[in-house]
Tab-separated table of C-alpha atoms in Angstrom:
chain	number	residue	atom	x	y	z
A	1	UNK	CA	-32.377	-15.565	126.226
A	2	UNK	CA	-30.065	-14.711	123.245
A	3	UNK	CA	-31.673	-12.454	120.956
A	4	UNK	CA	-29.866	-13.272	118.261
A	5	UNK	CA	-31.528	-16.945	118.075
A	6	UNK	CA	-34.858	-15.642	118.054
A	7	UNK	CA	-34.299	-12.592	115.617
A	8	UNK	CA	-37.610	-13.808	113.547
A	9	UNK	CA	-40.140	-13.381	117.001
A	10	UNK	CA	-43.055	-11.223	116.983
A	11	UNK	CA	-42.975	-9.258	119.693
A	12	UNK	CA	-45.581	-11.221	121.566
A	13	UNK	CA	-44.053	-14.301	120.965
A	14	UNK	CA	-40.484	-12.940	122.348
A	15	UNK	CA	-42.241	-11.341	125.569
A	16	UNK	CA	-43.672	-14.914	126.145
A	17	UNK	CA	-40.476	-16.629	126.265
A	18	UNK	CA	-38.277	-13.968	128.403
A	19	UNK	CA	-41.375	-14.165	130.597
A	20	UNK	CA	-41.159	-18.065	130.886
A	21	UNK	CA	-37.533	-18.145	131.153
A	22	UNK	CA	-37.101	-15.681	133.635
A	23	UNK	CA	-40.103	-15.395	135.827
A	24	UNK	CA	-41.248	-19.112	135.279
A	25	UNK	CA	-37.075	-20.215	135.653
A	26	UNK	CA	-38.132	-22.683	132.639
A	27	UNK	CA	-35.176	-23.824	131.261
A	28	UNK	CA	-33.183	-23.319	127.866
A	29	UNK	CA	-33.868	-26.704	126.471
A	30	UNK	CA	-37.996	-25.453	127.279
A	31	UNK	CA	-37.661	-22.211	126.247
A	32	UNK	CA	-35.992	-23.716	122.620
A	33	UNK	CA	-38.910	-26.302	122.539
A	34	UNK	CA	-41.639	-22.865	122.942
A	35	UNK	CA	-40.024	-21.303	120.163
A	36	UNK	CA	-39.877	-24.319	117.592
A	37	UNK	CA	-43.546	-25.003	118.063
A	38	UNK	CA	-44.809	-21.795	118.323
A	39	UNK	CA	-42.716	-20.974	115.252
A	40	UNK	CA	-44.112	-23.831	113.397
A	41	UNK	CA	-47.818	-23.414	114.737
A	42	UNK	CA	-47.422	-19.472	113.115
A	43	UNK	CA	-46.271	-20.624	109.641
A	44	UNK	CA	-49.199	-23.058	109.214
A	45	UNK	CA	-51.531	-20.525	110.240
A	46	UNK	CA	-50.233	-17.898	107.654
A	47	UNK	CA	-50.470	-20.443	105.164
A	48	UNK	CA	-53.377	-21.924	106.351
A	49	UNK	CA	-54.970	-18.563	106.084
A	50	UNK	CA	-53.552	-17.693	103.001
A	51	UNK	CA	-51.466	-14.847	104.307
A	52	UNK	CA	-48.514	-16.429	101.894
A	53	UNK	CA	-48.180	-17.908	98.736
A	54	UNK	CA	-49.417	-21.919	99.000
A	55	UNK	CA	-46.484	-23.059	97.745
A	56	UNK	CA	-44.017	-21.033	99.821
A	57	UNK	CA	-41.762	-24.151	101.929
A	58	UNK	CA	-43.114	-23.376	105.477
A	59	UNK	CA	-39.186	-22.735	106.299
A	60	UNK	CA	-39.318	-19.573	104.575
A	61	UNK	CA	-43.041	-18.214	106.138
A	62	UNK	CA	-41.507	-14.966	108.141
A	63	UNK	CA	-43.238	-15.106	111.441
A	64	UNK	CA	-42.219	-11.541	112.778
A	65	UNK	CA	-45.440	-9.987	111.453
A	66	UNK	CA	-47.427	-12.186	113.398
A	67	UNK	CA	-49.680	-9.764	115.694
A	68	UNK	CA	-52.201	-9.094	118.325
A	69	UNK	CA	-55.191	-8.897	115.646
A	70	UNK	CA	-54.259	-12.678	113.734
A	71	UNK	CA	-53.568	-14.217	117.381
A	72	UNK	CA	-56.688	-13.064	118.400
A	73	UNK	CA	-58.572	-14.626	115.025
A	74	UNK	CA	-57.334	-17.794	116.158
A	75	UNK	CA	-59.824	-20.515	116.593
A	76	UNK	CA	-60.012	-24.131	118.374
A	77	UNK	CA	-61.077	-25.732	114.730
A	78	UNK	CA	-57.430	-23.669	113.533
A	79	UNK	CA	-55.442	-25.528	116.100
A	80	UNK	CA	-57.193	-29.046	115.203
A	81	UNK	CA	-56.496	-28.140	111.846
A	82	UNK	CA	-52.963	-27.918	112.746
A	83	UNK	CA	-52.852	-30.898	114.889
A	84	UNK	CA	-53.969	-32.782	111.620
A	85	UNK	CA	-51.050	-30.999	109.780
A	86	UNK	CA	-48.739	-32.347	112.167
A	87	UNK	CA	-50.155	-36.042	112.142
A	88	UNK	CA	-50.845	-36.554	108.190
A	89	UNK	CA	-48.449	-34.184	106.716
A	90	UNK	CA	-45.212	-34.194	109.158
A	91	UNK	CA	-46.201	-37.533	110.552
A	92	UNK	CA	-45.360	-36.433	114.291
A	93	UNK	CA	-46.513	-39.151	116.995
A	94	UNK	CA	-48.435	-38.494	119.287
A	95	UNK	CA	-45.784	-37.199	122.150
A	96	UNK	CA	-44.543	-34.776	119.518
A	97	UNK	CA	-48.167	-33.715	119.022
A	98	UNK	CA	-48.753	-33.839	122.960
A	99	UNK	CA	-45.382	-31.607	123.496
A	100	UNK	CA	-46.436	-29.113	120.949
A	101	UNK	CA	-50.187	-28.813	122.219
A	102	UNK	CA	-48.964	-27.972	125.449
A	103	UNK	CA	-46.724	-25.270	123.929
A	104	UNK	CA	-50.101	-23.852	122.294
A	105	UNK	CA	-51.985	-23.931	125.723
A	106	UNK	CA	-49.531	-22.618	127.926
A	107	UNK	CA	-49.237	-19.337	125.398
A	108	UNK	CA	-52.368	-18.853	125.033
A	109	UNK	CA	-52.872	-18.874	128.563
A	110	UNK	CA	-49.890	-15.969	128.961
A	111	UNK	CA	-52.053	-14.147	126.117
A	112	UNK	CA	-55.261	-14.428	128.163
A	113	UNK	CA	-54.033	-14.115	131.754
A	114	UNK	CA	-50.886	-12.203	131.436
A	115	UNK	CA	-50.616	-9.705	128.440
A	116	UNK	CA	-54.603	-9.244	127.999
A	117	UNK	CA	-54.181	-9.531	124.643
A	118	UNK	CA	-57.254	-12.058	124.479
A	119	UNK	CA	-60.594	-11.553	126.568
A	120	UNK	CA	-60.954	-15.813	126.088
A	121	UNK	CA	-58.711	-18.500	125.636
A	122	UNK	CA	-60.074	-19.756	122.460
A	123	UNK	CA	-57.875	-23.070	122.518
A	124	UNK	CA	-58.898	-23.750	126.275
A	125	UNK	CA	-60.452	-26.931	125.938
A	126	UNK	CA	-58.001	-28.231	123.125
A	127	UNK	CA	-57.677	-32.097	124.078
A	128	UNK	CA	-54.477	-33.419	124.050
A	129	UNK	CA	-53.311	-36.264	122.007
A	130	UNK	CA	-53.081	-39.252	124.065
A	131	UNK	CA	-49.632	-39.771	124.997
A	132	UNK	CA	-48.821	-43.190	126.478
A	133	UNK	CA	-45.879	-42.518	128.813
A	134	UNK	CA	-43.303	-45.640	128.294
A	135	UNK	CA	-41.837	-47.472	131.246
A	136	UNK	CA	-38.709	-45.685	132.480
A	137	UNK	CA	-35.719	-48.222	131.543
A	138	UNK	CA	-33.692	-48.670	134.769
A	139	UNK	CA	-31.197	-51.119	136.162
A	140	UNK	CA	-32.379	-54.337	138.412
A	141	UNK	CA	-31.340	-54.253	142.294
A	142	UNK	CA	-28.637	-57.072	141.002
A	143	UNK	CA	-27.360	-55.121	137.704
A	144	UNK	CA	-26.881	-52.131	139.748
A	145	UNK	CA	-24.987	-53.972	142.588
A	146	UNK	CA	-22.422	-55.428	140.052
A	147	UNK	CA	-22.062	-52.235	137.869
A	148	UNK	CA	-21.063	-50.935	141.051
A	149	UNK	CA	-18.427	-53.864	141.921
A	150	UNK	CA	-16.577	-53.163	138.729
A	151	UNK	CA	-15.544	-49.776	138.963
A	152	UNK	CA	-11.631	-50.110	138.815
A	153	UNK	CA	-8.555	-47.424	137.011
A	154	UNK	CA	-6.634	-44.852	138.061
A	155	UNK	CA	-9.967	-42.371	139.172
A	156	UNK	CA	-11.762	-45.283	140.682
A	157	UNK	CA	-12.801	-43.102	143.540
A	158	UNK	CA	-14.090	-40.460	141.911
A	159	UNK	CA	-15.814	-43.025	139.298
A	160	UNK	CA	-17.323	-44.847	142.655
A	161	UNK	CA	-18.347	-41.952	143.760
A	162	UNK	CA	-20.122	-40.531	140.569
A	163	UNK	CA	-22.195	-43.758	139.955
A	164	UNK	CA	-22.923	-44.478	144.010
A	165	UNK	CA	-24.285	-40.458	143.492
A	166	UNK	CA	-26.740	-41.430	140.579
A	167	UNK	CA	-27.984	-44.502	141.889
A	168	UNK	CA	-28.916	-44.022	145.784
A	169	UNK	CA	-29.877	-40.343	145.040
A	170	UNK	CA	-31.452	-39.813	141.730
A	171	UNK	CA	-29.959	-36.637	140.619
A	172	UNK	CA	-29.425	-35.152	137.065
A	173	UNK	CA	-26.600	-35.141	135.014
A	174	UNK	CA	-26.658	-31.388	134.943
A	175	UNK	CA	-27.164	-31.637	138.560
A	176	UNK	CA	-24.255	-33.904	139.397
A	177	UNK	CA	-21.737	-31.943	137.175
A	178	UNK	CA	-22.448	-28.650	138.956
A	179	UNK	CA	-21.791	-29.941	142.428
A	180	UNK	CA	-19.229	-27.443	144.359
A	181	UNK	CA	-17.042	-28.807	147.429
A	182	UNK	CA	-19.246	-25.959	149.274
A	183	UNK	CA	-22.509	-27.616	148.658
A	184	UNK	CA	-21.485	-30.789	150.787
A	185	UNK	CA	-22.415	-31.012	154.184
A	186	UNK	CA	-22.331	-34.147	156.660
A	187	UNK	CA	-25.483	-35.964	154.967
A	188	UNK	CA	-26.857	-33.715	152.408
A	189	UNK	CA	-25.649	-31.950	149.100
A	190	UNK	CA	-27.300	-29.133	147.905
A	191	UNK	CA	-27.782	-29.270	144.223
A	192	UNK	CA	-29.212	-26.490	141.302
A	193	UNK	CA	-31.911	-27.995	139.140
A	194	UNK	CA	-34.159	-27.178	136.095
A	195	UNK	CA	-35.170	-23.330	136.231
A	196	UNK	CA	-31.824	-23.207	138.960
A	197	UNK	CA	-34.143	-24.234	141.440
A	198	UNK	CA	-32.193	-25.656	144.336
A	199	UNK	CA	-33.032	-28.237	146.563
A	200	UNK	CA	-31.455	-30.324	149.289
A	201	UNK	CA	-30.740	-34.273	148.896
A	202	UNK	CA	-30.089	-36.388	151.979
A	203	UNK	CA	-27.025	-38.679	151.452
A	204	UNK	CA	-27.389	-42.941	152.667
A	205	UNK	CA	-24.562	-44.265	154.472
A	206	UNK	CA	-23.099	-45.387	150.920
A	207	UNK	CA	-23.210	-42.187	149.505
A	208	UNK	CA	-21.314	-40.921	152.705
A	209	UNK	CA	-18.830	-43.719	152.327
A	210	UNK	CA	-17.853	-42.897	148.625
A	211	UNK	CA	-17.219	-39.284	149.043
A	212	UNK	CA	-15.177	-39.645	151.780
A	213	UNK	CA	-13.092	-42.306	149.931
A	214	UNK	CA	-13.215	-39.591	146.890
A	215	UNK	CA	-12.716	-36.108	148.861
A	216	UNK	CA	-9.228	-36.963	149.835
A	217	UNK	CA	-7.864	-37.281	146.292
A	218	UNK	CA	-10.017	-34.813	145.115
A	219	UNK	CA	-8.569	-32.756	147.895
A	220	UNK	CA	-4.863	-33.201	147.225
A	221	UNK	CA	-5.063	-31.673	143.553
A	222	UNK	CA	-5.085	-28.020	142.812
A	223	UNK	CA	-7.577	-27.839	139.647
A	224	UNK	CA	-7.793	-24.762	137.633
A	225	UNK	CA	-11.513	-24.952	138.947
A	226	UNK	CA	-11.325	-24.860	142.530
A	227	UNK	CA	-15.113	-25.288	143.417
A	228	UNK	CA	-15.829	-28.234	141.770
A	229	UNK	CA	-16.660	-31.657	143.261
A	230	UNK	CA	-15.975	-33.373	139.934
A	231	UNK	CA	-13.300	-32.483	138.198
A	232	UNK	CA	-11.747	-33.938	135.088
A	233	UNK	CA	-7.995	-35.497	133.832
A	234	UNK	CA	-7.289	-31.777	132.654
A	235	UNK	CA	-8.384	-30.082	136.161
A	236	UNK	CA	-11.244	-28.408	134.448
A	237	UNK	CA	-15.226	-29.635	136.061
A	238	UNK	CA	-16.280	-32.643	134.896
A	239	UNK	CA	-18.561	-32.072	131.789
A	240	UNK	CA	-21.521	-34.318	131.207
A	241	UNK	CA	-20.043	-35.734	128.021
A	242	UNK	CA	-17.393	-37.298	130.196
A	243	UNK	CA	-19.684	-38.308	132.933
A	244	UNK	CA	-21.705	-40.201	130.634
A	245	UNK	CA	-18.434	-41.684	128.897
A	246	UNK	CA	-17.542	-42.999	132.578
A	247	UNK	CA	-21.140	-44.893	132.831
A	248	UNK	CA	-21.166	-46.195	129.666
A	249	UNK	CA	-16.963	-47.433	130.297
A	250	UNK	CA	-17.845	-49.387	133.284
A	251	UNK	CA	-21.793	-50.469	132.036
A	252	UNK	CA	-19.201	-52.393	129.269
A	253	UNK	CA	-17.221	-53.556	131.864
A	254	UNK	CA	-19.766	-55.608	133.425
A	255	UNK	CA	-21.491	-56.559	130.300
A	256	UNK	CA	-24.514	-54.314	130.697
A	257	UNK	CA	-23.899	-52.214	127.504
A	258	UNK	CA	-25.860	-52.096	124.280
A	259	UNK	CA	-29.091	-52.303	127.021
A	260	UNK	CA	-29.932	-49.018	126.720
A	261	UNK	CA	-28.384	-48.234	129.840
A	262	UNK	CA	-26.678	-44.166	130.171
A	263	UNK	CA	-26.406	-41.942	132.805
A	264	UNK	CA	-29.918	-40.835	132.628
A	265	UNK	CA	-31.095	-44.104	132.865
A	266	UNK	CA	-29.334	-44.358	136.713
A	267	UNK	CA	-31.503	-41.599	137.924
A	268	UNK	CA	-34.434	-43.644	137.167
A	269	UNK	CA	-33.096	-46.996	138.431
A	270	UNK	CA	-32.496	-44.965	142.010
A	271	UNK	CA	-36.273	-43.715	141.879
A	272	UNK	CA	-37.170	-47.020	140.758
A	273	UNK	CA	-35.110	-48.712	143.252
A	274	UNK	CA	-36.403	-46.206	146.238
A	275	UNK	CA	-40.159	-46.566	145.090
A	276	UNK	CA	-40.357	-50.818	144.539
A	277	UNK	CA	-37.632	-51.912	147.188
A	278	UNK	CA	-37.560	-48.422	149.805
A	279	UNK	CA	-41.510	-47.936	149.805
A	280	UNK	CA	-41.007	-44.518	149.421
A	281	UNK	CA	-43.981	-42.099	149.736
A	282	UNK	CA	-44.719	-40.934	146.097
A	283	UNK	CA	-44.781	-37.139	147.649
A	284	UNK	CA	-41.482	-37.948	148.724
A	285	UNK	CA	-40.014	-39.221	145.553
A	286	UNK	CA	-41.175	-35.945	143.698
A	287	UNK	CA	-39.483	-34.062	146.330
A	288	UNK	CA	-36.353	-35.876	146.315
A	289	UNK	CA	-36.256	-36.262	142.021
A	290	UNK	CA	-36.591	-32.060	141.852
A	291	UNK	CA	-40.133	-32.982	139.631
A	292	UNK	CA	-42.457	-29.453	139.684
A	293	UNK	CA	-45.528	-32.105	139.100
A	294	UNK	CA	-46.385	-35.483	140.534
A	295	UNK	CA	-47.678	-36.264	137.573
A	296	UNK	CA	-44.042	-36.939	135.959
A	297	UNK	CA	-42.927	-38.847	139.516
A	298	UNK	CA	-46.016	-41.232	138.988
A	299	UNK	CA	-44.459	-42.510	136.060
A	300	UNK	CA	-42.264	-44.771	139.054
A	301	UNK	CA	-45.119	-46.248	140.183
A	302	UNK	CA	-45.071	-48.985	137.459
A	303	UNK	CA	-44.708	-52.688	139.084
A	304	UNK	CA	-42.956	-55.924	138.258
A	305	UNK	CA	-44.355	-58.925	136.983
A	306	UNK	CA	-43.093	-60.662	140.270
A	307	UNK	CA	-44.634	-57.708	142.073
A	308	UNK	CA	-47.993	-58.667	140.730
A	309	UNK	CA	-47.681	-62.225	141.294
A	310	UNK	CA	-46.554	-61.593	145.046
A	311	UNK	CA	-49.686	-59.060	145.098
A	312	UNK	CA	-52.111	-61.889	144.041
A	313	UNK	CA	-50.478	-64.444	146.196
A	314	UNK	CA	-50.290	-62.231	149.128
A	315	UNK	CA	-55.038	-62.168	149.230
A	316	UNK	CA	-56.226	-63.425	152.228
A	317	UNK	CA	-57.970	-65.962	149.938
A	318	UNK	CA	-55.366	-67.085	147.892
A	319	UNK	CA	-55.383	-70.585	149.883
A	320	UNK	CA	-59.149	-70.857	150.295
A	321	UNK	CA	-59.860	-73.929	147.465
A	322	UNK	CA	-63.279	-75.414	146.952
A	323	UNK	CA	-63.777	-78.680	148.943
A	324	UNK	CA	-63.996	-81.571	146.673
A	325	UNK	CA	-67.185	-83.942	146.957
A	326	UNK	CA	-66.963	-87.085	147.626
């Protein structure tokens, strides 16, 4: 965690994110979200409480006074009070509202657990907005089998390879650039995910296929890095930028582009894909999409409009018709 970033932190506040970051493994991007919303949440309370001027632009309320004795004064009716700030005043939806409720709940619960600084968790039964998760955009079977039919130039191998990756395995970005020759073995690749927790993804006889078309001219070039799978025009590892300049190149080429299709969007066509076509065990799915909760896998459980209709067609009774009198 840079200090120099969080240079404003009350101690408390600080001790709360190296202890997420390091003993947690939360990532940057998490650890940046904390600190935004728990910087926010402290600058409406000062002014809230009139610990500041009313007038003073919540940008310039200093937060690094912010102590044991005010956390401690803080009520459930504050944080409602703040939840209203965020709704009428900064007009945040309610994910944004969601995201930074959870950011209240999981400190407080490091204040009452962790540090002892509270006796209670006065904001444990805080209700979160209602966020209605949206419908994962992902590629049809069909879109995904010509995307992958199109991939032609002078690194179509390692372009194959990089989209066959994203699509029959479901990996991250992050996940895919940091692959290492090293972490390939017959029918698995070992890859580093969010909080660098590793885990192991089995490779389908098409993933197999591409990398052996790819490792060869991979093989015959000495980059400057010598570890990487992925490695760009320059000899340098891919970076994601690139990556998702590749997708995007050859979504154009087969005229899926201005969809809303990008390389994030191929990690949840492959869940989809596994979960609606593969049947695969929801367990396994969190397991093999490096998800801590099943709660953020379920969100692949949505179904077609065909799926539905086969589902209603498919009832023992769906042929059972009332006799007609005669």
């Amino acid at each position: 965690m840079s200090a120099s970033i969080y240079d404003d932190c009350p101690e408390l506040l600080r001790s709360f994110l190296f202890y997420m970051e390091t003993i947690k493994g939360r990532s940057p991007n998490t650890i940046s979200g904390y600190y935004v919303d728990l910087r926010l949440f402290f600058r409406f309370l000062k002014r809230y409480r009139n610990l500041v001027p009313q007038n003073t632009p919540l940008e310039e309320i200093n937060i690094d006074d912010v102590d044991a004795a005010l956390l401690r004064s803080v009520t459930l009716s504050d944080v409602y009070e703040f939840m209203h700030f965020l709704s009428a005043d900064r007009q945040n939806n309610a994910r944004t509202r969601c995201r930074k409720s959870s950011s209240l709940k999981v400190f407080f619960h490091y204040l009452t657990t962790k540090v002892n600084v509270l006796e209670n968790n006065p904001i444990k039964e805080l209700e979160v907005p209602n966020s209605k998760k949206s419908l994962p955009k992902y590629l049809s079977l069909e879109e995904s089998v010509t995307l992958l039919s199109q991939v032609e130039g002078d690194n179509k191998e390692r372009d194959y390879c990089i989209l066959t990756l994203f699509l029959n395995c479901g990996m991250r970005l992050s996940e895919l650039v940091g692959i290492n020759l090293g972490d390939i073995k017959e029918d698995s690749i070992k890859v580093t995910g969010k909080g660098n927790k590793e885990r192991i993804i089995y490779l389908n006889d098409a993933c197999v296929a591409a990398l052996n078309d790819y490792l060869p001219v991979r093989l015959s070039k000495s980059p400057k890095d010598r570890q990487a799978l992925f490695i760009s025009r320059n000899g340098n590892r891919i970076n994601k930028r690139r990556v998702e300049q590749i997708v995007t190149e050859n979504l154009k080429k087969c005229g899926l582009d201005g969809m809303g299709y990008s390389a994030h969007k191929l990690r949840h066509t492959a869940a989809t894909l596994m979960y609606q076509h593969g049947h695969v065990d929801i367990r396994a799915l969190k397991e093999i999409l490096g998800h801590v909760n099943i709660g953020t896998t379920e969100i692949y459980t949505h179904v077609s409009n065909e799926q539905l209709k086969k589902a209603a067609d498919a009832s023992p009774l769906a042929h059972v018709q009332k006799k007609s009198r005669k």
